Amino acid sequence: MDEAVSSGGATFPAGDSAAPNTWLALTGGSIGIGIPLSAGAAIACPDRPVITLQADGSAMYTIQGLWTQARENSNVTTIILANQSYEILKGELHNVGAQPGPDALSMLNLDRPQLDFVAMAKGMGVPGKRVEDVTELMRAIEDAAKEPGPFLIEAML
């Protein structure tokens, strides 16, 4: 499941060299579909592991889907790509020619307080881990794939 939005541009071509897989992407211009769509995919195909590439900003629209993953014991690894910003919305402002000032731009940052997706996941019954570099990320994905059930990885960008 791909809802990486502004941080995942390089991930799609990587799928060409991956083992056979199904690539589900966000629908139209909607944001927030990644976590619930991955729960649905795991329920529909319980014999197939699901990996979700999820932007942090759009995750905030439907974070409660992690609770569904825990409740259904869905085999989903959710990777939160945490750039700590609604970067896609900043891009859309730029695309329409807007010149937002510092106050407007500050509303699109995911800080004050900084989000802790591992803590949010734990509160909904999903174990998780925060990673700071690619080596840690690869190790966390491999570890999550060995265990059934949901797992969240917060990848700091």
Short mmCIF file of C-alpha atoms in Angstrom, two decimals:
data_model
loop_
_atom_site.label_atom_id
_atom_site.label_comp_id
_atom_site.label_asym_id
_atom_site.label_seq_id
_atom_site.Cartn_x
_atom_site.Cartn_y
_atom_site.Cartn_z
CA MET A 1 0.00 0.00 0.00
CA ASP A 2 1.49 3.31 -1.06
CA GLU A 3 0.42 6.53 0.59
CA ALA A 4 3.92 7.89 0.89
CA VAL A 5 2.72 11.03 -0.93
CA SER A 6 5.60 13.55 -1.04
CA SER A 7 8.30 11.27 0.41
CA GLY A 8 7.84 8.12 -1.64
CA GLY A 9 8.62 9.09 -5.22
CA ALA A 10 11.52 6.67 -5.55
CA THR A 11 9.67 3.69 -4.08
CA PHE A 12 7.40 2.91 -7.04
CA PRO A 13 10.21 2.04 -9.50
CA ALA A 14 11.76 -0.19 -6.81
CA GLY A 15 8.70 -2.41 -7.09
CA ASP A 16 9.82 -3.42 -10.59
CA SER A 17 12.72 -5.39 -9.14
CA ALA A 18 10.83 -6.76 -6.13
CA ALA A 19 9.26 -10.18 -5.81
CA PRO A 20 5.77 -10.42 -7.37
CA ASN A 21 3.46 -8.08 -5.48
CA THR A 22 0.31 -6.02 -5.69
CA TRP A 23 0.75 -2.24 -5.53
CA LEU A 24 -2.21 -0.35 -4.08
CA ALA A 25 -2.04 3.44 -4.28
CA LEU A 26 -4.09 6.26 -2.86
CA THR A 27 -7.26 7.07 -4.74
CA GLY A 28 -7.37 10.37 -6.55
CA GLY A 29 -6.44 13.34 -4.42
CA SER A 30 -7.66 11.89 -1.16
CA ILE A 31 -5.28 11.52 1.75
CA GLY A 32 -5.68 9.25 4.73
CA ILE A 33 -6.53 6.01 2.94
CA GLY A 34 -3.26 4.13 3.58
CA ILE A 35 -3.81 2.68 7.05
CA PRO A 36 -7.45 1.62 6.55
CA LEU A 37 -6.81 0.32 3.02
CA SER A 38 -3.95 -1.84 4.29
CA ALA A 39 -6.21 -3.27 7.01
CA GLY A 40 -8.77 -4.15 4.35
CA ALA A 41 -6.11 -5.72 2.12
CA ALA A 42 -4.85 -7.86 5.01
CA ILE A 43 -8.37 -8.98 5.90
CA ALA A 44 -9.16 -9.78 2.25
CA CYS A 45 -5.92 -11.74 1.74
CA PRO A 46 -4.82 -13.04 5.16
CA ASP A 47 -2.18 -15.27 3.56
CA ARG A 48 -0.30 -12.26 2.12
CA PRO A 49 1.73 -9.82 4.22
CA VAL A 50 0.97 -6.14 3.67
CA ILE A 51 3.54 -3.36 3.80
CA THR A 52 2.24 0.20 3.96
CA LEU A 53 4.32 3.22 3.02
CA GLN A 54 2.48 5.96 4.87
CA ALA A 55 3.12 9.69 5.01
CA ASP A 56 2.94 11.09 8.53
CA GLY A 57 0.60 13.96 7.70
CA SER A 58 -2.00 11.84 5.95
CA ALA A 59 -1.68 9.18 8.66
CA MET A 60 -3.15 11.70 11.08
CA TYR A 61 -6.48 11.60 9.21
CA THR A 62 -7.07 7.88 9.88
CA ILE A 63 -4.60 6.79 12.58
CA GLN A 64 -7.43 4.89 14.31
CA GLY A 65 -7.08 2.26 11.58
CA LEU A 66 -4.15 0.88 13.60
CA TRP A 67 -6.69 -0.19 16.22
CA THR A 68 -8.52 -2.17 13.53
CA GLN A 69 -5.25 -3.81 12.50
CA ALA A 70 -4.63 -4.84 16.13
CA ARG A 71 -8.20 -6.02 16.67
CA GLU A 72 -8.12 -8.16 13.52
CA ASN A 73 -4.48 -9.23 14.10
CA SER A 74 -3.80 -8.11 10.53
CA ASN A 75 -0.38 -8.93 9.11
CA VAL A 76 0.43 -5.30 8.23
CA THR A 77 3.75 -3.51 8.60
CA THR A 78 3.06 0.22 8.52
CA ILE A 79 6.08 2.38 7.70
CA ILE A 80 5.44 5.99 8.65
CA LEU A 81 7.66 8.26 6.54
CA ALA A 82 8.01 11.05 9.08
CA ASN A 83 9.11 14.33 7.54
CA GLN A 84 7.17 16.07 10.33
CA SER A 85 5.20 18.21 7.93
CA TYR A 86 2.13 18.32 5.72
CA GLU A 87 4.62 18.63 2.86
CA ILE A 88 2.06 17.74 0.19
CA LEU A 89 -0.12 20.68 1.29
CA LYS A 90 2.87 23.03 1.12
CA GLY A 91 3.46 21.79 -2.41
CA GLU A 92 -0.16 22.39 -3.36
CA LEU A 93 0.05 25.96 -2.07
CA HIS A 94 3.10 26.47 -4.27
CA ASN A 95 1.31 24.84 -7.26
CA VAL A 96 -1.51 27.39 -7.13
CA GLY A 97 0.91 30.29 -6.84
CA ALA A 98 0.22 31.09 -3.19
CA GLN A 99 2.89 32.89 -1.22
CA PRO A 100 2.10 31.79 2.36
CA GLY A 101 3.76 33.59 5.21
CA PRO A 102 5.46 32.04 8.24
CA ASP A 103 2.23 31.75 10.25
CA ALA A 104 0.44 29.85 7.48
CA LEU A 105 3.42 27.57 6.88
CA SER A 106 3.78 26.85 10.60
CA MET A 107 0.25 25.38 10.59
CA LEU A 108 1.51 22.74 8.14
CA ASN A 109 4.32 21.52 10.40
CA LEU A 110 3.72 18.46 12.56
CA ASP A 111 5.35 19.78 15.70
CA ARG A 112 4.31 21.62 18.84
CA PRO A 113 4.03 18.93 20.07
CA GLN A 114 6.12 16.56 17.97
CA LEU A 115 4.18 13.44 17.00
CA ASP A 116 5.20 10.05 18.38
CA PHE A 117 3.72 7.41 16.10
CA VAL A 118 5.26 4.55 18.06
CA ALA A 119 3.42 5.72 21.20
CA MET A 120 0.17 6.19 19.26
CA ALA A 121 0.47 2.70 17.78
CA LYS A 122 1.19 1.18 21.19
CA GLY A 123 -1.92 2.87 22.58
CA MET A 124 -3.97 1.08 19.92
CA GLY A 125 -2.35 -2.31 20.47
CA VAL A 126 0.25 -2.21 17.69
CA PRO A 127 3.92 -2.62 18.62
CA GLY A 128 6.36 -0.29 16.93
CA LYS A 129 9.85 1.07 16.57
CA ARG A 130 11.36 4.41 15.54
CA VAL A 131 14.33 4.28 13.16
CA GLU A 132 16.79 6.99 12.20
CA ASP A 133 18.64 5.56 9.20
CA VAL A 134 18.29 3.16 6.27
CA THR A 135 20.18 0.33 7.96
CA GLU A 136 17.83 0.45 10.95
CA LEU A 137 14.85 0.65 8.61
CA MET A 138 15.86 -2.44 6.64
CA ARG A 139 16.48 -4.39 9.85
CA ALA A 140 13.11 -3.31 11.28
CA ILE A 141 11.28 -4.37 8.10
CA GLU A 142 12.99 -7.77 8.16
CA ASP A 143 12.15 -8.25 11.86
CA ALA A 144 8.52 -7.20 11.35
CA ALA A 145 8.15 -9.63 8.43
CA LYS A 146 9.15 -12.54 10.68
CA GLU A 147 6.27 -11.94 13.10
CA PRO A 148 2.57 -12.24 12.32
CA GLY A 149 0.27 -9.37 13.19
CA PRO A 150 0.58 -5.61 12.85
CA PHE A 151 3.75 -3.61 13.42
CA LEU A 152 4.56 0.09 12.93
CA ILE A 153 7.92 1.56 11.94
CA GLU A 154 8.36 5.32 12.29
CA ALA A 155 11.11 6.23 9.82
CA MET A 156 12.47 9.68 10.60
CA LEU A 157 13.33 11.60 7.43
#
